[in-house]
mmCIF file of C-alpha atoms in Angstrom:
data_model
loop_
_atom_site.group_PDB
_atom_site.id
_atom_site.type_symbol
_atom_site.label_atom_id
_atom_site.label_comp_id
_atom_site.label_asym_id
_atom_site.label_seq_id
_atom_site.Cartn_x
_atom_site.Cartn_y
_atom_site.Cartn_z
ATOM 1 C CA MET X 18 -15.201 -40.116 22.909
ATOM 2 C CA SER X 19 -11.967 -38.365 23.761
ATOM 3 C CA GLU X 20 -13.879 -35.400 25.161
ATOM 4 C CA ALA X 21 -15.887 -37.720 27.432
ATOM 5 C CA ILE X 22 -12.861 -39.223 29.143
ATOM 6 C CA SER X 23 -10.533 -36.192 29.204
ATOM 7 C CA PRO X 24 -11.606 -34.959 32.675
ATOM 8 C CA SER X 25 -10.510 -38.272 34.288
ATOM 9 C CA PRO X 26 -6.740 -37.703 34.585
ATOM 10 C CA PRO X 27 -7.119 -34.359 36.366
ATOM 11 C CA ARG X 28 -9.436 -35.992 38.923
ATOM 12 C CA GLU X 29 -6.927 -38.797 39.457
ATOM 13 C CA ASN X 30 -4.089 -36.309 39.813
ATOM 14 C CA ARG X 31 -6.130 -34.350 42.322
ATOM 15 C CA SER X 32 -6.805 -37.481 44.383
ATOM 16 C CA VAL X 33 -3.112 -38.390 44.395
ATOM 17 C CA ALA X 34 -2.195 -34.820 45.390
ATOM 18 C CA ILE X 35 -4.655 -34.941 48.303
ATOM 19 C CA VAL X 36 -3.251 -38.273 49.544
ATOM 20 C CA VAL X 37 0.322 -36.975 49.268
ATOM 21 C CA LEU X 38 -0.632 -33.822 51.178
ATOM 22 C CA LEU X 39 -2.307 -35.826 53.957
ATOM 23 C CA VAL X 40 0.754 -38.055 54.362
ATOM 24 C CA LEU X 41 2.968 -34.972 54.362
ATOM 25 C CA GLU X 42 0.839 -33.313 57.040
ATOM 26 C CA ALA X 43 0.831 -36.447 59.215
ATOM 27 C CA ALA X 44 4.631 -36.626 59.042
ATOM 28 C CA LEU X 45 4.806 -32.916 59.840
ATOM 29 C CA VAL X 46 2.746 -33.294 63.016
ATOM 30 C CA ILE X 47 4.827 -36.243 64.245
ATOM 31 C CA SER X 48 8.197 -34.619 63.541
ATOM 32 C CA TRP X 49 7.082 -31.212 64.883
ATOM 33 C CA SER X 50 6.019 -32.870 68.120
ATOM 34 C CA ALA X 51 9.343 -34.716 68.285
ATOM 35 C CA GLY X 52 11.106 -31.394 68.812
ATOM 36 C CA PHE X 53 9.768 -31.219 72.346
ATOM 37 C CA VAL X 54 11.204 -34.684 73.035
ATOM 38 C CA GLY X 55 14.670 -33.548 71.947
ATOM 39 C CA ILE X 56 14.495 -30.511 74.196
ATOM 40 C CA ARG X 57 13.384 -32.759 77.041
ATOM 41 C CA PHE X 58 16.466 -34.939 76.531
ATOM 42 C CA ALA X 59 18.940 -32.077 76.334
ATOM 43 C CA ILE X 60 17.632 -29.436 78.725
ATOM 44 C CA ASP X 61 18.850 -31.305 81.811
ATOM 45 C CA HIS X 62 22.388 -31.207 80.438
ATOM 46 C CA ALA X 63 22.833 -27.667 79.066
ATOM 47 C CA PRO X 64 21.259 -24.181 79.009
ATOM 48 C CA ILE X 65 18.476 -23.696 76.501
ATOM 49 C CA PHE X 66 20.285 -21.263 74.188
ATOM 50 C CA LEU X 67 23.347 -23.508 73.986
ATOM 51 C CA ILE X 68 21.032 -26.285 72.815
ATOM 52 C CA LEU X 69 19.402 -24.020 70.220
ATOM 53 C CA LEU X 70 22.814 -22.773 69.050
ATOM 54 C CA TRP X 71 24.198 -26.233 68.356
ATOM 55 C CA ARG X 72 20.933 -27.494 66.927
ATOM 56 C CA SER X 73 20.972 -24.673 64.360
ATOM 57 C CA LEU X 74 24.719 -24.694 63.707
ATOM 58 C CA VAL X 75 25.022 -28.454 63.155
ATOM 59 C CA SER X 76 21.926 -28.452 60.941
ATOM 60 C CA GLY X 77 23.298 -25.628 58.812
ATOM 61 C CA LEU X 78 26.777 -27.162 58.501
ATOM 62 C CA VAL X 79 25.401 -30.567 57.488
ATOM 63 C CA LEU X 80 23.292 -28.940 54.781
ATOM 64 C CA LEU X 81 26.010 -26.532 53.602
ATOM 65 C CA PRO X 82 27.808 -28.866 51.122
ATOM 66 C CA PHE X 83 24.492 -29.762 49.495
ATOM 67 C CA ALA X 84 23.406 -26.121 49.396
ATOM 68 C CA LEU X 85 26.661 -25.133 47.662
ATOM 69 C CA THR X 86 26.764 -27.952 45.117
ATOM 70 C CA MET X 87 23.159 -28.908 44.323
ATOM 71 C CA GLY X 88 21.513 -26.361 42.050
ATOM 72 C CA PRO X 89 22.518 -23.178 40.249
ATOM 73 C CA PRO X 90 24.967 -20.724 41.858
ATOM 74 C CA LEU X 91 23.595 -18.970 44.916
ATOM 75 C CA ARG X 92 22.853 -15.254 44.544
ATOM 76 C CA TRP X 93 22.852 -12.702 47.333
ATOM 77 C CA LYS X 94 19.419 -11.454 46.275
ATOM 78 C CA ASP X 95 18.087 -14.930 47.118
ATOM 79 C CA ILE X 96 20.210 -15.443 50.235
ATOM 80 C CA LEU X 97 19.399 -12.181 52.017
ATOM 81 C CA PRO X 98 15.627 -12.814 52.271
ATOM 82 C CA GLN X 99 16.366 -16.283 53.679
ATOM 83 C CA ILE X 100 18.566 -14.720 56.374
ATOM 84 C CA TRP X 101 15.627 -12.496 57.268
ATOM 85 C CA PHE X 102 13.227 -15.461 57.279
ATOM 86 C CA GLY X 103 15.633 -17.371 59.524
ATOM 87 C CA ALA X 104 15.800 -14.477 61.968
ATOM 88 C CA LEU X 105 12.022 -14.340 62.140
ATOM 89 C CA ALA X 106 10.995 -17.977 61.811
ATOM 90 C CA MET X 107 13.690 -19.714 63.847
ATOM 91 C CA SER X 108 15.426 -17.129 66.021
ATOM 92 C CA GLY X 109 12.356 -15.034 66.802
ATOM 93 C CA TYR X 110 10.078 -18.006 67.368
ATOM 94 C CA LEU X 111 12.421 -20.180 69.447
ATOM 95 C CA ALA X 112 14.108 -17.317 71.318
ATOM 96 C CA GLY X 113 10.749 -15.863 72.336
ATOM 97 C CA PHE X 114 9.762 -19.090 74.057
ATOM 98 C CA ALA X 115 13.201 -19.819 75.477
ATOM 99 C CA LEU X 116 13.460 -16.359 77.052
ATOM 100 C CA ALA X 117 9.966 -16.697 78.477
ATOM 101 C CA ILE X 118 10.996 -19.922 80.229
ATOM 102 C CA VAL X 119 14.224 -18.278 81.449
ATOM 103 C CA PHE X 120 12.204 -15.433 83.018
ATOM 104 C CA GLY X 121 9.925 -17.907 84.766
ATOM 105 C CA VAL X 122 6.852 -18.270 82.558
ATOM 106 C CA PRO X 123 5.533 -21.808 83.154
ATOM 107 C CA THR X 124 6.585 -24.197 80.391
ATOM 108 C CA GLY X 125 3.021 -25.440 79.970
ATOM 109 C CA LEU X 126 1.776 -21.934 79.327
ATOM 110 C CA VAL X 127 4.614 -21.273 76.876
ATOM 111 C CA ALA X 128 3.698 -24.429 74.948
ATOM 112 C CA LEU X 129 0.038 -23.407 74.944
ATOM 113 C CA ILE X 130 0.858 -20.019 73.412
ATOM 114 C CA ALA X 131 3.044 -21.758 70.819
ATOM 115 C CA ASP X 132 0.027 -23.806 69.820
ATOM 116 C CA MET X 133 -1.811 -20.607 68.873
ATOM 117 C CA LEU X 134 0.346 -20.214 65.745
ATOM 118 C CA PRO X 135 -2.567 -21.073 63.406
ATOM 119 C CA LEU X 136 -4.670 -18.310 64.916
ATOM 120 C CA ALA X 137 -1.803 -15.821 64.479
ATOM 121 C CA VAL X 138 -1.491 -16.832 60.816
ATOM 122 C CA ALA X 139 -5.229 -16.399 60.367
ATOM 123 C CA ILE X 140 -5.124 -12.908 61.883
ATOM 124 C CA LEU X 141 -2.116 -11.811 59.775
ATOM 125 C CA SER X 142 -3.282 -13.367 56.477
ATOM 126 C CA TRP X 143 -5.323 -10.355 55.429
ATOM 127 C CA PRO X 144 -2.755 -7.548 56.061
ATOM 128 C CA VAL X 145 0.187 -9.595 54.699
ATOM 129 C CA LEU X 146 -1.332 -11.643 51.862
ATOM 130 C CA GLY X 147 -4.579 -9.768 51.303
ATOM 131 C CA GLN X 148 -6.483 -13.007 51.945
ATOM 132 C CA ALA X 149 -9.508 -12.526 54.160
ATOM 133 C CA LEU X 150 -10.536 -15.743 55.914
ATOM 134 C CA SER X 151 -14.032 -17.079 55.451
ATOM 135 C CA ALA X 152 -16.405 -17.636 58.346
ATOM 136 C CA ARG X 153 -15.764 -21.359 57.970
ATOM 137 C CA GLN X 154 -12.010 -20.907 58.282
ATOM 138 C CA TRP X 155 -12.428 -18.721 61.380
ATOM 139 C CA LEU X 156 -14.728 -21.354 62.907
ATOM 140 C CA GLY X 157 -12.215 -24.116 62.222
ATOM 141 C CA SER X 158 -9.333 -22.051 63.623
ATOM 142 C CA PHE X 159 -11.152 -21.294 66.861
ATOM 143 C CA LEU X 160 -12.269 -24.931 67.208
ATOM 144 C CA GLY X 161 -8.645 -26.010 66.856
ATOM 145 C CA LEU X 162 -7.650 -23.507 69.533
ATOM 146 C CA ALA X 163 -10.475 -24.721 71.775
ATOM 147 C CA GLY X 164 -9.150 -28.260 71.441
ATOM 148 C CA VAL X 165 -5.705 -27.130 72.554
ATOM 149 C CA LEU X 166 -7.196 -25.318 75.550
ATOM 150 C CA ILE X 167 -9.213 -28.400 76.512
ATOM 151 C CA ALA X 168 -6.216 -30.708 76.123
ATOM 152 C CA SER X 169 -3.609 -28.690 77.989
ATOM 153 C CA GLY X 170 -5.090 -25.523 79.423
ATOM 154 C CA TRP X 171 -6.500 -27.315 82.441
ATOM 155 C CA SER X 172 -3.001 -27.960 83.802
ATOM 156 C CA ILE X 173 -1.606 -24.439 83.372
ATOM 157 C CA ASP X 174 -0.323 -22.539 86.391
ATOM 158 C CA MET X 175 0.204 -18.839 85.674
ATOM 159 C CA GLY X 176 3.075 -18.611 88.160
ATOM 160 C CA HIS X 177 4.528 -15.450 89.696
ATOM 161 C CA VAL X 178 6.557 -13.687 87.011
ATOM 162 C CA PRO X 179 6.589 -10.167 85.538
ATOM 163 C CA LEU X 180 3.558 -9.505 83.384
ATOM 164 C CA TRP X 181 5.685 -8.416 80.410
ATOM 165 C CA ALA X 182 7.377 -11.814 80.292
ATOM 166 C CA TYR X 183 4.113 -13.360 79.091
ATOM 167 C CA GLY X 184 4.416 -11.223 75.962
ATOM 168 C CA LEU X 185 7.645 -12.958 74.898
ATOM 169 C CA PRO X 186 6.038 -16.189 73.629
ATOM 170 C CA VAL X 187 3.291 -14.123 72.007
ATOM 171 C CA LEU X 188 5.957 -12.188 70.082
ATOM 172 C CA GLY X 189 7.619 -15.473 69.168
ATOM 173 C CA THR X 190 4.372 -16.852 67.771
ATOM 174 C CA LEU X 191 3.709 -13.692 65.772
ATOM 175 C CA SER X 192 7.292 -13.807 64.487
ATOM 176 C CA LEU X 193 6.875 -17.291 63.001
ATOM 177 C CA ALA X 194 3.433 -16.436 61.652
ATOM 178 C CA LEU X 195 4.807 -13.350 59.913
ATOM 179 C CA ALA X 196 7.765 -15.304 58.477
ATOM 180 C CA THR X 197 5.380 -17.977 57.208
ATOM 181 C CA LEU X 198 3.248 -15.478 55.328
ATOM 182 C CA LEU X 199 6.155 -13.423 53.996
ATOM 183 C CA GLN X 200 7.893 -16.535 52.712
ATOM 184 C CA LYS X 201 4.682 -17.634 51.000
ATOM 185 C CA ARG X 202 4.495 -14.263 49.224
ATOM 186 C CA SER X 203 8.182 -13.731 48.450
ATOM 187 C CA PRO X 204 9.849 -14.995 45.227
ATOM 188 C CA ALA X 205 12.745 -16.093 47.443
ATOM 189 C CA GLY X 206 10.377 -18.631 48.979
ATOM 190 C CA ALA X 207 10.840 -20.744 45.834
ATOM 191 C CA MET X 208 14.459 -21.548 46.799
ATOM 192 C CA PRO X 209 14.932 -25.336 47.248
ATOM 193 C CA VAL X 210 14.196 -26.405 50.792
ATOM 194 C CA HIS X 211 17.707 -27.762 51.479
ATOM 195 C CA ARG X 212 19.165 -24.364 50.568
ATOM 196 C CA SER X 213 16.650 -22.181 52.388
ATOM 197 C CA LEU X 214 16.873 -24.352 55.495
ATOM 198 C CA CYS X 215 20.681 -24.183 55.412
ATOM 199 C CA VAL X 216 20.748 -20.378 55.247
ATOM 200 C CA GLN X 217 18.052 -20.013 57.883
ATOM 201 C CA CYS X 218 19.765 -22.407 60.308
ATOM 202 C CA LEU X 219 23.121 -20.657 59.978
ATOM 203 C CA SER X 220 21.583 -17.216 60.434
ATOM 204 C CA ALA X 221 19.675 -18.452 63.481
ATOM 205 C CA SER X 222 22.845 -19.978 64.953
ATOM 206 C CA ALA X 223 24.600 -16.587 64.780
ATOM 207 C CA ILE X 224 21.793 -15.030 66.813
ATOM 208 C CA PHE X 225 21.611 -17.911 69.299
ATOM 209 C CA ALA X 226 25.389 -17.690 69.767
ATOM 210 C CA MET X 227 24.984 -14.225 71.275
ATOM 211 C CA PHE X 228 22.378 -15.476 73.757
ATOM 212 C CA ALA X 229 24.464 -18.579 74.589
ATOM 213 C CA TRP X 230 27.565 -16.431 75.168
ATOM 214 C CA HIS X 231 25.527 -14.244 77.508
ATOM 215 C CA GLU X 232 24.434 -17.398 79.375
ATOM 216 C CA GLY X 233 28.084 -18.343 79.885
ATOM 217 C CA SER X 234 29.535 -20.380 77.013
ATOM 218 C CA VAL X 235 29.137 -21.307 73.351
ATOM 219 C CA LEU X 236 31.129 -24.551 73.672
ATOM 220 C CA PRO X 237 29.204 -27.842 73.443
ATOM 221 C CA VAL X 238 28.729 -29.954 76.544
ATOM 222 C CA LEU X 239 30.566 -33.291 76.295
ATOM 223 C CA ASP X 240 27.661 -35.272 77.668
ATOM 224 C CA TRP X 241 25.688 -38.000 75.911
ATOM 225 C CA GLY X 242 22.394 -36.467 76.985
ATOM 226 C CA PHE X 243 23.316 -33.158 75.327
ATOM 227 C CA ILE X 244 24.808 -34.820 72.232
ATOM 228 C CA GLY X 245 21.863 -37.181 71.801
ATOM 229 C CA GLY X 246 19.345 -34.388 72.285
ATOM 230 C CA VAL X 247 21.084 -32.135 69.751
ATOM 231 C CA LEU X 248 21.337 -34.935 67.158
ATOM 232 C CA TRP X 249 17.650 -35.695 67.649
ATOM 233 C CA LEU X 250 16.816 -32.023 67.199
ATOM 234 C CA VAL X 251 18.998 -31.805 64.081
ATOM 235 C CA PHE X 252 17.811 -34.871 62.197
ATOM 236 C CA VAL X 253 14.212 -35.161 63.381
ATOM 237 C CA ALA X 254 13.053 -31.745 64.554
ATOM 238 C CA THR X 255 15.014 -29.630 62.043
ATOM 239 C CA PHE X 256 15.536 -31.764 58.935
ATOM 240 C CA GLY X 257 12.206 -33.463 59.502
ATOM 241 C CA ALA X 258 9.845 -30.862 60.939
ATOM 242 C CA TRP X 259 11.086 -27.649 59.315
ATOM 243 C CA SER X 260 11.655 -29.274 55.916
ATOM 244 C CA LEU X 261 8.167 -30.754 55.941
ATOM 245 C CA TYR X 262 6.753 -27.439 57.143
ATOM 246 C CA TYR X 263 8.216 -25.537 54.195
ATOM 247 C CA ILE X 264 7.319 -28.262 51.685
ATOM 248 C CA ALA X 265 3.733 -28.343 52.932
ATOM 249 C CA LEU X 266 3.601 -24.543 52.804
ATOM 250 C CA ARG X 267 4.420 -24.679 49.091
ATOM 251 C CA LYS X 268 1.748 -27.276 48.398
ATOM 252 C CA SER X 269 -1.053 -25.740 50.453
ATOM 253 C CA SER X 270 -2.217 -22.544 52.124
ATOM 254 C CA PRO X 271 -0.623 -21.138 55.301
ATOM 255 C CA THR X 272 -3.981 -21.423 57.072
ATOM 256 C CA ARG X 273 -4.269 -25.143 56.392
ATOM 257 C CA VAL X 274 -0.631 -25.973 57.153
ATOM 258 C CA THR X 275 -0.597 -24.188 60.490
ATOM 259 C CA SER X 276 -4.057 -25.476 61.418
ATOM 260 C CA VAL X 277 -2.718 -29.023 61.123
ATOM 261 C CA LEU X 278 -0.227 -28.112 63.871
ATOM 262 C CA TYR X 279 -3.131 -27.955 66.320
ATOM 263 C CA LEU X 280 -2.595 -31.728 66.491
ATOM 264 C CA SER X 281 0.930 -31.213 67.813
ATOM 265 C CA PRO X 282 0.044 -30.843 71.542
ATOM 266 C CA PRO X 283 -1.951 -34.102 71.808
ATOM 267 C CA VAL X 284 0.686 -35.973 69.792
ATOM 268 C CA THR X 285 3.402 -34.507 72.030
ATOM 269 C CA MET X 286 1.481 -35.756 75.061
ATOM 270 C CA ILE X 287 1.425 -39.248 73.541
ATOM 271 C CA TRP X 288 5.193 -39.020 72.931
ATOM 272 C CA ALA X 289 5.656 -37.999 76.587
ATOM 273 C CA TRP X 290 3.454 -40.873 77.754
ATOM 274 C CA LEU X 291 5.360 -43.455 75.699
ATOM 275 C CA MET X 292 8.874 -42.180 76.426
ATOM 276 C CA PHE X 293 8.651 -40.606 79.883
ATOM 277 C CA GLY X 294 5.575 -42.191 81.437
ATOM 278 C CA GLU X 295 3.722 -38.891 81.740
ATOM 279 C CA PRO X 296 -0.005 -39.430 82.351
ATOM 280 C CA LEU X 297 -2.742 -39.064 79.771
ATOM 281 C CA SER X 298 -6.265 -37.870 80.558
ATOM 282 C CA TRP X 299 -9.765 -37.766 79.107
ATOM 283 C CA ALA X 300 -9.343 -34.009 78.713
ATOM 284 C CA MET X 301 -6.439 -34.646 76.339
ATOM 285 C CA ALA X 302 -8.524 -37.097 74.309
ATOM 286 C CA ALA X 303 -11.445 -34.665 74.160
ATOM 287 C CA GLY X 304 -9.123 -31.852 73.090
ATOM 288 C CA LEU X 305 -7.746 -34.034 70.293
ATOM 289 C CA VAL X 306 -11.238 -34.699 68.958
ATOM 290 C CA VAL X 307 -12.177 -30.999 69.026
ATOM 291 C CA SER X 308 -8.917 -29.996 67.310
ATOM 292 C CA LEU X 309 -9.470 -32.644 64.634
ATOM 293 C CA ALA X 310 -12.937 -31.230 63.964
ATOM 294 C CA GLY X 311 -11.481 -27.744 63.546
ATOM 295 C CA ILE X 312 -8.777 -28.973 61.179
ATOM 296 C CA VAL X 313 -11.313 -30.800 59.020
ATOM 297 C CA ILE X 314 -13.409 -27.625 58.744
ATOM 298 C CA VAL X 315 -10.373 -25.551 57.699
ATOM 299 C CA ALA X 316 -9.065 -28.215 55.311
ATOM 300 C CA ARG X 317 -12.430 -28.523 53.540
ATOM 301 C CA SER X 318 -12.888 -24.776 53.195
ATOM 302 C CA PRO X 319 -13.367 -23.810 49.517
ATOM 303 C CA ALA X 320 -10.813 -20.981 49.841
ATOM 304 C CA VAL X 321 -8.140 -23.361 51.150
ATOM 305 C CA LEU X 322 -8.882 -25.932 48.455
ATOM 306 C CA ALA X 323 -8.671 -23.274 45.770
ATOM 307 C CA GLY X 324 -5.359 -22.005 47.120
ATOM 308 C CA ARG X 325 -3.960 -25.520 47.182
ATOM 309 C CA THR X 326 -4.988 -26.118 43.593
ATOM 310 C CA ARG X 327 -3.280 -22.916 42.431
ATOM 311 C CA ASP X 328 -0.069 -23.683 44.319
ATOM 312 C CA SER X 329 0.135 -27.243 43.033
#
């Protein structure tokens, strides 16, 4: 009798794990999209790198007491990789897009390239992790990308800027993709999220400080629009989005986690519609449906499911 009922608990645990992962991914998409809202609030009140500096610095300082007191003593061999991950994941990713906007690349096009992160992870998975994607995963990734193109590509204006400037957001996307895969592979990736996020934010703030100083000042702007935007970016976009991103990465595969972010552009458009009155369109709705189809294909891939089971 005991042998007949023994498989039941594992199935129940698996169902609970799937539900938890879906809730986690939904929260990730919402909070990741909220980052654009914070930038929208603050960018009219301060230069972009000053915003990124204070977003990172305040986030790191808030987390610092918890990082120092919660858990075993910190060791340099664990801290140094996190500094490297912060330089790649936060500084490289955000600076690439910020510089592109500074040099005149249309914001819509920059956002569109940012949405190609899942494809960059898929391309780098084999050389970094030795994980070749299945045909089903490639199909899902390209469907997700197609949804993004349908939803937002129709409104893109290439503008008149130097050709090399378009490579900046591409480098930013590859930087985050590489950091994602390296952190998944590295033993330092097991550091508690509050500690890794603290180190990464502080390391990113040091890099952003140099860009902000070059722009003119590292001092905060005493304006409620700037302060409100930074606080939103700290508590929603950083503590929310990046924490959920790293937690989800530990519970699932990089391909699945980043594929879920294909939902970020349509959700961001809904945020913009609700908060700023920006128009919605049937193209956006169609893009959302196509992206959802791609995500479902990736999420149900046997390779992704197997990776999730091993990680959990």
